């Protein structure tokens, strides 16, 4: 496909993601898991899963943007494969939000556009920098998911099963980026990325 074809395909997938039309290719890990929550626990779990849903929207947008500007065909293919797995995560989180009688963040369109632009810009800096961005992002995501797994109510086995499966995929994405020759980002860059992540998580827990 041409760059325009890739962009238009990504735009279609982005609109489908924001509208709730993404369908997972893999079974939801929480389907057969029991959960028992009080009203307060349900609201807290919903806030955490809303953050994770927005994070998956951002991840998909990042990979789509990076794929658009990737130079090597194998790097582009790897990014597209990772984006497909992020769509599974997105669908799983949205299903869980519905089960918790909640909804995605109203801020997601803004974060999608910002993430897509960031991914495309990273790709323009070269494949090794783009892969470095993947590695740094997935490292932060792994830490974030570890934190959320510790904060989930004990009775929320469904959300826990989903986040554990998501974390396994994200850690693998980071490992694959390192093996592919990712540039190691300096501390100040990673600190700025952590700050941006905190802004997103703080805003989307309630909104």
Short mmCIF file of C-alpha atoms in Angstrom, two decimals:
data_model
loop_
_atom_site.label_atom_id
_atom_site.label_comp_id
_atom_site.label_asym_id
_atom_site.label_seq_id
_atom_site.Cartn_x
_atom_site.Cartn_y
_atom_site.Cartn_z
CA UNK A 1 0.00 0.00 0.00
CA UNK A 2 1.03 3.63 -0.50
CA UNK A 3 1.57 5.94 2.48
CA UNK A 4 -1.83 7.47 1.75
CA UNK A 5 -3.48 4.05 1.78
CA UNK A 6 -1.78 3.27 5.10
CA UNK A 7 -2.91 6.59 6.55
CA UNK A 8 -6.53 6.14 5.42
CA UNK A 9 -6.62 2.60 6.78
CA UNK A 10 -5.26 3.83 10.10
CA UNK A 11 -7.84 6.64 10.14
CA UNK A 12 -10.63 4.13 9.62
CA UNK A 13 -9.33 1.92 12.43
CA UNK A 14 -8.96 4.94 14.69
CA UNK A 15 -12.54 6.06 14.14
CA UNK A 16 -13.73 2.51 14.75
CA UNK A 17 -11.73 2.37 17.98
CA UNK A 18 -13.16 5.62 19.29
CA UNK A 19 -16.69 4.56 18.32
CA UNK A 20 -16.38 1.19 20.07
CA UNK A 21 -16.29 -0.89 16.90
CA UNK A 22 -13.00 -2.71 17.50
CA UNK A 23 -13.34 -6.51 17.61
CA UNK A 24 -10.69 -8.66 19.28
CA UNK A 25 -9.06 -11.46 17.30
CA UNK A 26 -8.25 -13.37 20.51
CA UNK A 27 -10.65 -14.48 23.27
CA UNK A 28 -11.12 -12.16 26.23
CA UNK A 29 -8.96 -13.53 29.10
CA UNK A 30 -11.60 -12.52 31.65
CA UNK A 31 -14.56 -14.28 30.06
CA UNK A 32 -14.75 -17.27 32.40
CA UNK A 33 -13.35 -15.56 35.50
CA UNK A 34 -15.57 -14.75 38.47
CA UNK A 35 -15.77 -11.29 40.04
CA UNK A 36 -17.61 -10.01 43.10
CA UNK A 37 -17.57 -6.27 43.81
CA UNK A 38 -19.27 -3.77 46.07
CA UNK A 39 -20.56 -0.56 44.47
CA UNK A 40 -17.49 1.39 45.61
CA UNK A 41 -15.15 -1.31 44.33
CA UNK A 42 -16.98 -1.40 41.00
CA UNK A 43 -16.56 2.36 40.59
CA UNK A 44 -12.86 2.16 41.45
CA UNK A 45 -12.29 -0.76 39.07
CA UNK A 46 -14.15 1.13 36.35
CA UNK A 47 -11.87 4.14 36.84
CA UNK A 48 -8.77 1.96 36.51
CA UNK A 49 -10.11 0.19 33.43
CA UNK A 50 -11.07 3.54 31.88
CA UNK A 51 -7.45 4.60 32.25
CA UNK A 52 -6.29 1.33 30.68
CA UNK A 53 -8.77 1.64 27.82
CA UNK A 54 -7.47 5.13 27.04
CA UNK A 55 -3.92 3.78 27.28
CA UNK A 56 -4.76 1.18 24.65
CA UNK A 57 -6.26 3.88 22.41
CA UNK A 58 -2.99 5.79 22.75
CA UNK A 59 -0.90 2.67 22.12
CA UNK A 60 -2.79 1.84 18.97
CA UNK A 61 -2.41 5.41 17.73
CA UNK A 62 1.32 5.42 18.50
CA UNK A 63 1.93 2.21 16.57
CA UNK A 64 -0.21 3.36 13.66
CA UNK A 65 1.70 6.65 13.48
CA UNK A 66 5.07 4.92 13.70
CA UNK A 67 4.07 2.41 11.03
CA UNK A 68 3.12 5.26 8.69
CA UNK A 69 6.64 6.74 8.78
CA UNK A 70 8.72 3.57 9.28
CA UNK A 71 11.47 3.11 6.69
CA UNK A 72 12.31 -0.59 6.77
CA UNK A 73 9.61 -3.05 5.72
CA UNK A 74 10.33 -5.42 8.62
CA UNK A 75 10.02 -2.61 11.16
CA UNK A 76 6.73 -1.49 9.62
CA UNK A 77 5.42 -5.06 9.75
CA UNK A 78 6.45 -5.45 13.40
CA UNK A 79 4.68 -2.21 14.31
CA UNK A 80 1.53 -3.25 12.47
CA UNK A 81 1.52 -6.62 14.25
CA UNK A 82 1.88 -4.90 17.61
CA UNK A 83 -0.98 -2.54 16.70
CA UNK A 84 -3.19 -5.55 15.99
CA UNK A 85 -2.52 -6.90 19.49
CA UNK A 86 -3.26 -3.47 20.95
CA UNK A 87 -6.67 -3.66 19.27
CA UNK A 88 -7.32 -6.87 21.21
CA UNK A 89 -6.43 -5.06 24.42
CA UNK A 90 -8.71 -2.20 23.46
CA UNK A 91 -11.69 -4.50 22.85
CA UNK A 92 -11.08 -6.42 26.09
CA UNK A 93 -10.94 -3.23 28.17
CA UNK A 94 -14.07 -1.84 26.53
CA UNK A 95 -15.96 -5.07 27.23
CA UNK A 96 -14.90 -4.89 30.86
CA UNK A 97 -16.00 -1.26 31.14
CA UNK A 98 -19.46 -2.24 29.88
CA UNK A 99 -19.62 -5.06 32.42
CA UNK A 100 -18.78 -2.52 35.13
CA UNK A 101 -21.62 -0.25 33.89
CA UNK A 102 -19.13 2.42 32.88
CA UNK A 103 -17.82 4.11 29.73
CA UNK A 104 -14.54 5.15 28.09
CA UNK A 105 -12.98 8.55 28.75
CA UNK A 106 -14.44 11.54 26.92
CA UNK A 107 -10.84 12.71 26.39
CA UNK A 108 -9.88 9.80 24.14
CA UNK A 109 -10.20 11.64 20.79
CA UNK A 110 -7.67 14.23 21.99
CA UNK A 111 -5.24 11.59 23.24
CA UNK A 112 -5.61 9.55 20.04
CA UNK A 113 -4.66 12.50 17.82
CA UNK A 114 -1.76 13.49 20.07
CA UNK A 115 -0.46 9.91 20.21
CA UNK A 116 -0.74 9.39 16.45
CA UNK A 117 1.22 12.59 15.80
CA UNK A 118 3.86 11.58 18.37
CA UNK A 119 4.24 8.15 16.77
CA UNK A 120 4.58 9.59 13.28
CA UNK A 121 7.18 12.08 14.51
CA UNK A 122 9.17 9.30 16.21
CA UNK A 123 9.15 7.35 12.97
CA UNK A 124 10.48 10.32 11.03
CA UNK A 125 13.54 10.35 13.31
CA UNK A 126 14.50 6.89 12.06
CA UNK A 127 13.63 3.28 12.78
CA UNK A 128 16.07 2.85 15.67
CA UNK A 129 14.65 5.93 17.43
CA UNK A 130 11.12 4.73 16.72
CA UNK A 131 11.93 1.32 18.20
CA UNK A 132 13.51 3.10 21.17
CA UNK A 133 10.24 4.91 21.69
CA UNK A 134 8.44 1.54 21.68
CA UNK A 135 10.88 0.13 24.24
CA UNK A 136 10.62 3.15 26.56
CA UNK A 137 6.84 3.29 26.26
CA UNK A 138 6.33 -0.42 26.92
CA UNK A 139 8.64 -0.25 29.93
CA UNK A 140 6.45 2.47 31.42
CA UNK A 141 3.28 0.60 30.51
CA UNK A 142 4.58 -2.50 32.30
CA UNK A 143 5.18 -0.47 35.46
CA UNK A 144 1.77 1.17 35.14
CA UNK A 145 0.01 -2.20 34.77
CA UNK A 146 1.89 -3.59 37.75
CA UNK A 147 0.61 -0.65 39.79
CA UNK A 148 -2.98 -1.17 38.62
CA UNK A 149 -2.85 -4.89 39.36
CA UNK A 150 -1.94 -3.96 42.92
CA UNK A 151 -4.77 -1.42 43.15
CA UNK A 152 -7.57 -3.55 41.74
CA UNK A 153 -10.11 -4.82 44.29
CA UNK A 154 -9.35 -8.36 45.41
CA UNK A 155 -12.68 -9.57 44.05
CA UNK A 156 -12.16 -8.26 40.51
CA UNK A 157 -10.76 -11.36 38.88
CA UNK A 158 -12.04 -10.40 35.43
CA UNK A 159 -10.12 -7.12 35.23
CA UNK A 160 -7.05 -8.79 36.73
CA UNK A 161 -7.04 -11.53 34.07
CA UNK A 162 -7.29 -8.92 31.31
CA UNK A 163 -4.49 -6.75 32.67
CA UNK A 164 -2.18 -9.71 33.21
CA UNK A 165 -2.63 -10.76 29.58
CA UNK A 166 -2.10 -7.18 28.40
CA UNK A 167 1.07 -6.85 30.49
CA UNK A 168 2.53 -10.03 28.96
CA UNK A 169 1.98 -8.65 25.44
CA UNK A 170 3.41 -5.23 26.31
CA UNK A 171 6.56 -6.67 27.87
CA UNK A 172 7.07 -8.81 24.76
CA UNK A 173 6.69 -5.74 22.52
CA UNK A 174 9.41 -3.97 24.50
CA UNK A 175 11.73 -6.99 24.34
CA UNK A 176 11.22 -7.29 20.58
CA UNK A 177 12.06 -3.60 20.11
CA UNK A 178 15.30 -3.99 22.07
CA UNK A 179 16.32 -7.05 20.07
CA UNK A 180 15.60 -5.16 16.84
CA UNK A 181 18.19 -2.50 17.74
CA UNK A 182 16.19 0.15 19.59
CA UNK A 183 17.99 3.33 20.62
CA UNK A 184 18.21 3.64 24.42
CA UNK A 185 16.51 6.87 25.47
CA UNK A 186 18.27 9.09 28.04
CA UNK A 187 16.82 9.63 31.50
CA UNK A 188 15.35 13.13 30.85
CA UNK A 189 13.38 11.86 27.84
CA UNK A 190 11.95 8.97 29.85
CA UNK A 191 11.09 11.38 32.67
CA UNK A 192 9.16 13.58 30.24
CA UNK A 193 7.30 10.51 28.97
CA UNK A 194 6.40 9.54 32.55
CA UNK A 195 5.05 13.04 33.16
CA UNK A 196 2.86 12.85 30.04
CA UNK A 197 1.61 9.44 31.17
CA UNK A 198 0.65 10.81 34.59
CA UNK A 199 -1.35 13.59 32.95
CA UNK A 200 -3.29 11.04 30.90
CA UNK A 201 -3.95 8.66 33.78
CA UNK A 202 -4.97 11.42 36.18
CA UNK A 203 -7.39 12.96 33.70
CA UNK A 204 -9.05 9.76 32.49
CA UNK A 205 -9.68 8.03 35.83
CA UNK A 206 -12.79 10.19 36.32
CA UNK A 207 -13.35 11.71 32.88
#
